[in-house]
XYZ file of C-alpha atoms in Angstrom:
459
model
C -25.169 19.417 23.459
C -25.347 16.014 21.799
C -22.193 14.393 20.470
C -23.482 13.249 17.091
C -21.819 10.342 15.352
C -22.486 11.509 11.774
C -22.726 14.839 9.984
C -25.039 14.813 6.959
C -26.002 17.462 4.446
C -29.433 17.389 2.798
C -29.897 19.267 -0.467
C -33.401 20.318 -1.572
C -35.047 18.376 1.219
C -38.570 19.748 1.419
C -39.253 21.591 4.726
C -42.478 19.639 5.143
C -40.531 16.366 5.254
C -37.952 17.403 7.821
C -39.940 15.875 10.670
C -39.373 12.369 9.267
C -35.644 12.767 8.838
C -35.251 14.431 12.236
C -37.198 11.619 13.906
C -35.018 9.029 12.218
C -31.613 10.601 12.763
C -31.872 13.015 15.702
C -29.963 10.700 18.048
C -27.179 9.813 15.637
C -26.689 12.640 13.185
C -26.319 16.380 12.803
C -28.040 17.524 9.627
C -27.282 20.613 7.552
C -30.017 21.658 5.119
C -29.320 23.606 1.952
C -31.419 24.558 -1.068
C -29.151 26.968 -2.944
C -26.882 25.045 -5.358
C -23.918 27.418 -5.125
C -23.964 27.457 -1.322
C -24.368 23.683 -1.316
C -21.257 23.214 -3.480
C -19.353 25.678 -1.306
C -20.220 23.743 1.848
C -19.170 20.461 0.242
C -15.784 21.966 -0.472
C -15.348 23.354 3.040
C -16.348 20.394 5.196
C -16.263 16.619 5.094
C -19.708 15.059 5.396
C -20.413 11.430 6.208
C -23.241 11.288 3.656
C -25.250 13.489 1.300
C -29.028 13.276 0.913
C -30.011 14.662 -2.467
C -33.661 15.472 -3.109
C -34.969 14.813 -6.615
C -35.654 18.102 -8.358
C -38.756 18.589 -10.468
C -36.247 18.686 -13.295
C -34.425 15.355 -13.193
C -31.690 16.704 -15.460
C -30.589 19.215 -12.809
C -30.626 16.560 -10.090
C -28.460 14.105 -11.985
C -26.154 16.886 -13.128
C -25.669 17.767 -9.464
C -25.073 14.076 -8.663
C -22.383 13.823 -11.338
C -20.682 16.898 -9.917
C -20.737 15.433 -6.411
C -19.249 12.144 -7.593
C -16.535 14.068 -9.437
C -15.615 16.453 -6.621
C -16.216 14.288 -3.522
C -16.108 10.706 -4.813
C -15.660 9.147 -1.375
C -18.843 10.654 0.130
C -21.916 8.418 -0.293
C -25.049 9.962 -1.830
C -28.642 8.962 -1.019
C -31.263 10.055 -3.546
C -34.691 10.918 -2.098
C -37.755 11.080 -4.354
C -41.402 11.893 -3.698
C -42.472 9.259 -6.222
C -41.100 5.897 -7.225
C -40.008 5.788 -10.840
C -37.895 2.775 -11.890
C -36.066 4.775 -14.542
C -35.024 7.338 -11.909
C -33.608 4.597 -9.707
C -31.662 3.035 -12.574
C -30.273 6.419 -13.626
C -29.330 7.361 -10.060
C -27.428 4.134 -9.489
C -25.711 4.467 -12.856
C -24.497 7.938 -11.884
C -23.038 6.680 -8.605
C -25.760 7.035 -5.955
C -25.338 4.706 -2.980
C -29.067 4.333 -2.235
C -32.509 5.530 -3.343
C -35.383 6.188 -0.920
C -38.988 7.004 -1.802
C -41.753 8.797 0.112
C -43.302 8.205 2.541
C -39.979 8.611 4.317
C -40.330 6.118 7.134
C -37.851 6.794 9.964
C -36.612 3.201 10.008
C -35.967 3.269 6.251
C -34.001 6.511 6.509
C -32.050 5.252 9.512
C -31.111 1.983 7.789
C -30.131 3.734 4.571
C -27.801 6.187 6.295
C -26.245 3.493 8.491
C -25.605 1.229 5.516
C -24.077 3.772 3.136
C -21.854 5.237 5.866
C -20.700 1.743 6.875
C -19.967 0.857 3.247
C -18.066 4.108 2.827
C -16.020 3.454 5.973
C -15.194 -0.028 4.730
C -14.073 1.355 1.387
C -11.899 3.926 3.173
C -10.322 1.138 5.223
C -9.749 -1.055 2.175
C -8.220 1.846 0.276
C -5.989 2.621 3.249
C -4.866 -0.997 3.460
C -4.215 -1.077 -0.257
C -2.089 2.069 0.033
C -0.121 0.808 3.000
C 0.255 -2.874 2.201
C 3.127 -3.923 -0.050
C 0.821 -5.541 -2.573
C 0.115 -4.889 -6.233
C -3.499 -5.625 -7.110
C -3.203 -5.438 -10.883
C -0.457 -6.396 -13.310
C -1.112 -3.045 -14.968
C 0.345 -1.422 -11.833
C 3.640 -3.305 -12.177
C 6.379 -1.059 -13.563
C 7.830 -3.060 -16.456
C 9.771 -0.847 -18.874
C 12.451 -3.302 -20.011
C 11.539 -6.015 -22.556
C 12.767 -8.887 -20.379
C 10.772 -7.710 -17.367
C 7.678 -7.167 -19.502
C 8.020 -10.789 -20.598
C 8.244 -11.845 -16.953
C 5.024 -9.967 -16.141
C 3.305 -11.524 -19.162
C 4.299 -14.959 -17.857
C 2.888 -14.100 -14.427
C -0.449 -13.200 -16.006
C -0.549 -16.729 -17.412
C 0.627 -18.321 -14.156
C -2.159 -16.556 -12.240
C -4.742 -18.596 -14.128
C -3.264 -21.877 -12.887
C -3.291 -23.216 -9.352
C 0.182 -24.741 -9.221
C 2.862 -23.857 -6.683
C 5.277 -21.081 -7.603
C 8.841 -20.293 -6.586
C 10.193 -16.736 -6.843
C 13.967 -16.345 -6.688
C 15.979 -13.144 -6.663
C 17.762 -10.654 -4.455
C 16.134 -9.044 -1.432
C 14.100 -5.978 -2.334
C 13.419 -6.865 -5.980
C 9.643 -6.942 -5.494
C 8.960 -10.667 -5.174
C 6.155 -10.170 -2.634
C 4.549 -7.471 -4.826
C 4.483 -9.839 -7.779
C 3.183 -12.729 -5.675
C 0.332 -10.496 -4.529
C -0.482 -9.632 -8.137
C -0.637 -13.337 -8.968
C -3.062 -13.978 -6.094
C -5.321 -10.997 -6.784
C -5.589 -11.955 -10.451
C -6.345 -15.611 -9.761
C -9.571 -17.461 -9.025
C -8.618 -17.162 -5.322
C -8.674 -13.340 -5.372
C -11.609 -13.082 -2.925
C -9.930 -15.348 -0.369
C -7.040 -14.541 2.006
C -3.528 -13.702 0.854
C -1.295 -14.380 3.850
C 2.440 -13.698 3.929
C 4.757 -15.533 6.311
C 8.463 -14.897 6.832
C 10.377 -18.129 7.422
C 13.563 -16.662 8.881
C 14.827 -15.414 12.252
C 12.401 -17.522 14.272
C 12.722 -20.801 16.170
C 11.565 -24.051 14.573
C 8.795 -24.520 17.131
C 7.531 -20.959 16.757
C 7.596 -21.205 12.959
C 5.754 -24.542 12.911
C 3.124 -23.071 15.236
C 2.848 -19.962 13.053
C 2.337 -22.038 9.916
C 0.316 -25.020 11.122
C -1.024 -23.950 14.521
C -0.856 -25.870 17.786
C -3.106 -27.544 20.305
C -3.348 -26.504 23.945
C -0.480 -28.071 25.884
C 1.631 -28.721 22.780
C 4.617 -27.062 24.461
C 5.304 -24.991 27.592
C 3.269 -21.796 27.404
C 0.796 -23.154 24.843
C -2.230 -22.809 27.100
C -4.671 -22.225 24.227
C -5.285 -23.738 20.823
C -3.902 -21.697 17.933
C -5.148 -21.773 14.348
C -2.151 -21.596 12.013
C -1.735 -19.200 9.129
C -2.097 -21.942 6.526
C -5.422 -22.981 8.020
C -6.525 -19.329 8.118
C -5.688 -19.019 4.421
C -8.034 -21.838 3.407
C -9.258 -21.148 -0.117
C -6.598 -18.496 -0.660
C -2.841 -18.193 -1.041
C 0.074 -18.397 1.381
C 3.283 -16.595 0.475
C 6.302 -18.136 2.209
C 9.167 -15.657 2.161
C 12.752 -16.891 2.585
C 11.706 -20.510 2.131
C 15.376 -21.522 2.104
C 15.556 -20.931 5.867
C 12.713 -23.352 6.648
C 13.871 -26.055 9.134
C 14.002 -29.582 7.711
C 11.201 -30.961 9.905
C 8.927 -28.108 8.868
C 9.952 -28.687 5.244
C 8.641 -32.247 5.530
C 5.327 -30.981 6.866
C 5.078 -28.468 4.020
C 5.847 -31.216 1.499
C 2.920 -33.234 2.829
C 0.675 -30.174 2.557
C 1.623 -29.803 -1.105
C 1.138 -33.497 -1.826
C -1.936 -34.316 0.256
C -3.403 -30.910 1.210
C -3.449 -32.006 4.842
C -1.514 -31.567 8.096
C -1.828 -31.832 11.871
C -1.430 -28.956 14.283
C 1.617 -29.066 16.517
C 0.775 -31.420 19.393
C -2.410 -32.611 17.682
C -3.527 -35.908 16.175
C -6.499 -34.780 14.081
C -5.770 -34.448 10.370
C -6.870 -31.116 8.935
C -7.542 -30.722 5.235
C -7.079 -27.339 3.634
C -7.070 -25.849 0.151
C -4.333 -23.276 -0.332
C -2.036 -22.226 -3.117
C 1.589 -22.027 -2.016
C 3.845 -19.329 -3.447
C 7.382 -19.389 -2.062
C 10.288 -16.992 -2.436
C 13.966 -16.990 -1.601
C 17.154 -15.047 -2.171
C 19.185 -18.150 -1.303
C 20.894 -20.576 -3.663
C 18.604 -23.564 -3.134
C 20.759 -25.861 -5.285
C 23.650 -25.269 -2.902
C 21.427 -25.826 0.118
C 20.195 -29.093 -1.369
C 23.808 -30.204 -1.913
C 24.603 -29.281 1.702
C 21.604 -31.274 2.966
C 19.840 -28.154 4.257
C 16.908 -28.205 1.837
C 14.838 -31.132 0.614
C 15.190 -31.838 -3.079
C 11.657 -33.264 -3.319
C 10.236 -30.097 -1.751
C 12.184 -27.990 -4.231
C 10.601 -29.809 -7.160
C 7.137 -29.495 -5.602
C 7.583 -25.737 -5.216
C 9.361 -25.123 -8.503
C 6.425 -26.002 -10.751
C 6.238 -22.394 -11.971
C 9.693 -20.830 -11.420
C 10.151 -17.046 -11.584
C 13.587 -15.402 -11.496
C 13.148 -11.711 -10.591
C 16.063 -9.590 -11.887
C 17.766 -6.961 -9.723
C 16.917 -3.316 -10.304
C 20.293 -2.628 -11.939
C 19.309 -5.025 -14.743
C 16.142 -3.046 -15.489
C 17.405 0.571 -15.425
C 14.470 1.867 -17.469
C 12.238 1.001 -14.503
C 14.032 3.287 -12.029
C 12.457 6.620 -13.028
C 8.820 5.392 -13.190
C 9.341 3.389 -9.998
C 10.699 6.476 -8.251
C 7.671 8.514 -9.318
C 5.283 5.762 -8.241
C 6.970 5.403 -4.846
C 6.966 9.176 -4.379
C 3.211 9.304 -5.003
C 2.574 6.583 -2.448
C 4.846 8.107 0.195
C 3.567 11.681 -0.172
C -0.004 10.375 -0.033
C 0.696 8.777 3.327
C 2.430 11.816 4.857
C 0.315 14.501 3.131
C 3.216 16.551 1.743
C 2.626 18.479 -1.520
C 5.682 17.153 -3.367
C 4.881 16.526 -7.008
C 8.088 15.103 -8.462
C 11.863 15.306 -8.840
C 14.126 17.908 -10.349
C 16.034 16.720 -13.429
C 19.257 16.642 -11.431
C 17.701 14.551 -8.661
C 16.282 12.061 -11.143
C 19.671 11.832 -12.859
C 21.250 10.881 -9.542
C 18.643 8.184 -8.960
C 18.865 6.663 -12.430
C 22.688 6.606 -12.485
C 23.035 4.559 -9.293
C 23.066 0.696 -9.409
C 20.874 0.198 -6.279
C 22.348 -2.901 -4.619
C 19.382 -2.864 -2.223
C 16.954 -2.775 -5.159
C 13.422 -1.331 -4.839
C 13.540 -1.506 -1.039
C 16.583 0.746 -0.927
C 15.114 3.115 -3.526
C 11.935 3.443 -1.455
C 13.917 4.190 1.707
C 15.964 6.894 -0.008
C 12.847 8.564 -1.419
C 11.056 8.404 1.932
C 13.971 10.118 3.659
C 14.046 12.751 0.896
C 10.330 13.450 1.338
C 10.879 14.029 5.049
C 13.727 16.465 4.415
C 12.348 18.281 1.366
C 10.554 21.584 1.946
C 9.836 22.418 -1.687
C 7.458 21.019 -4.284
C 10.144 18.940 -6.025
C 12.732 16.542 -4.623
C 16.141 18.156 -5.117
C 19.602 16.533 -5.090
C 20.279 18.208 -1.761
C 17.338 16.378 -0.178
C 18.480 13.005 -1.448
C 20.482 11.552 1.364
C 23.111 9.329 -0.171
C 21.742 5.799 -0.125
C 24.835 4.837 1.853
C 23.217 6.492 4.857
C 20.751 3.625 4.802
C 21.461 -0.035 5.376
C 21.251 -1.345 1.836
C 18.830 -4.229 1.756
C 20.728 -7.460 1.423
C 24.073 -5.861 2.267
C 26.078 -6.667 5.340
C 26.259 -3.409 7.246
C 26.269 0.127 5.933
C 27.681 0.712 2.481
C 28.838 4.186 1.516
C 27.670 5.149 -1.956
C 30.412 7.328 -3.441
C 28.556 8.344 -6.599
C 25.639 10.016 -4.833
C 27.643 11.167 -1.822
C 30.283 12.866 -3.958
C 27.654 14.486 -6.175
C 25.747 15.808 -3.185
C 28.900 17.128 -1.512
C 29.994 18.882 -4.708
C 26.536 20.392 -5.156
C 26.534 21.814 -1.623
C 30.035 23.272 -1.894
C 29.294 24.834 -5.291
C 26.122 26.476 -3.966
C 27.965 27.799 -0.906
C 30.769 29.238 -3.030
C 28.299 30.939 -5.370
C 26.579 32.475 -2.326
C 29.840 33.615 -0.660
C 29.451 30.845 1.923
C 26.255 32.335 3.323
C 24.357 29.238 4.395
C 20.893 30.787 4.274
C 21.365 32.019 0.704
C 22.825 28.682 -0.394
C 19.842 26.891 1.115
C 17.483 29.157 -0.819
C 19.423 28.500 -4.010
C 19.117 24.742 -3.513
C 15.465 24.997 -2.526
C 15.912 23.543 0.949
C 15.339 24.884 4.431
C 18.174 26.277 6.583
C 17.608 23.351 8.958
C 18.249 20.812 6.207
C 21.220 22.853 4.984
C 22.722 22.787 8.456
C 22.164 19.039 8.649
C 23.929 18.525 5.316
C 26.880 20.721 6.322
C 27.347 18.743 9.518
C 26.905 15.458 7.681
C 29.678 16.220 5.164
C 31.747 18.208 7.710
C 31.923 21.182 5.363
C 33.935 24.041 6.895
C 34.796 27.644 6.117
C 37.064 30.013 8.072
C 34.224 32.500 8.354
C 32.066 30.042 10.291
C 33.207 30.585 13.844
C 31.187 27.797 15.374
C 31.988 25.205 12.726
C 34.416 22.627 14.043
C 35.975 22.054 10.631
C 35.882 19.288 8.144
């Protein structure tokens, strides 16, 4: 039995024309034929097809009605329209309704083969791009930025204006406030949107390794450099480089970056040839650059070159109205990646989230929600599933910080549920909407004890 690469479904494909499609696709595709509309819709709902071939009905209205239904119900599956006659108006209408291609009799095998290969490849690329957009920490539109407080809305409005200009930008603010998200929005709403957006972290790496990462190196530039390397700035030609934690950049590398900003040129490490490149530089830091300049650790001239368009991003505690919509947005992204049917938060869970100051900002909020999604067995995130954020290393904090507000609330909630259920753990878990496994984890975590629990070691 052949291991076919694609599975296609052909609707209202005339039996007399099957020879052409079989000749074109026999080696690459398994084809399901269907002529009954109800059965066709049922099959679309039961199985994922790589492409749909839709034969033009004698009544065009029915065909395009079917096409609209397909695009509504299975929008990611490409549709090829097949017609016995070529009518320009049909082609225009088909493309307007979302068809990926239009083929006309005689159905030449090569034409069918090319059409299927192209629409499936385009669909795969779109899947990959959508996956990357879901998984990358980038905002592609300013409309996707959660800005509920007036001051933050003003900041986003300023960024819309900054995106239209090509000057360097400097984001300042605490770790986890969303600086890289906003930098991505600037890039993807600028004239450079179709060129690379490359992010580089400038901390926790040696000077030589960082210079090589940024500017590349020639073969033999240092021990172990047996091949030429193209640096990230050169790779980003025409696009934008985002330099995170710019305050940690070594002084010699700062000088090289200053030249890039002034002359748009540099040499690779160990090289003599001057390379010209066109990139926009967006930098970010959570450091006090004025203090670093005073200490001689950061070049003042570089600061002024970077600080053409300054952006101070406020911490999450200064934009409390953003917490609830951010939590819902993060939940949607996380559940989409792990395929869990969790649709929101209970009122009590949301109250816990919105009452906490979040020293680790959006990064910490995302971590707490991700842990809750893993633990939650119901359709809504409950307080019991919200591990206290102190269980996580708060972004920007030194070590683990215990969060008394959430921890105390969670402990009290567990004890109250246990008391109301006569300390029967299974019943208390049901009352809280969590699994017995999670309940047991919580009891151990808070060292909750009761004399009736023989195997509990006590609090």
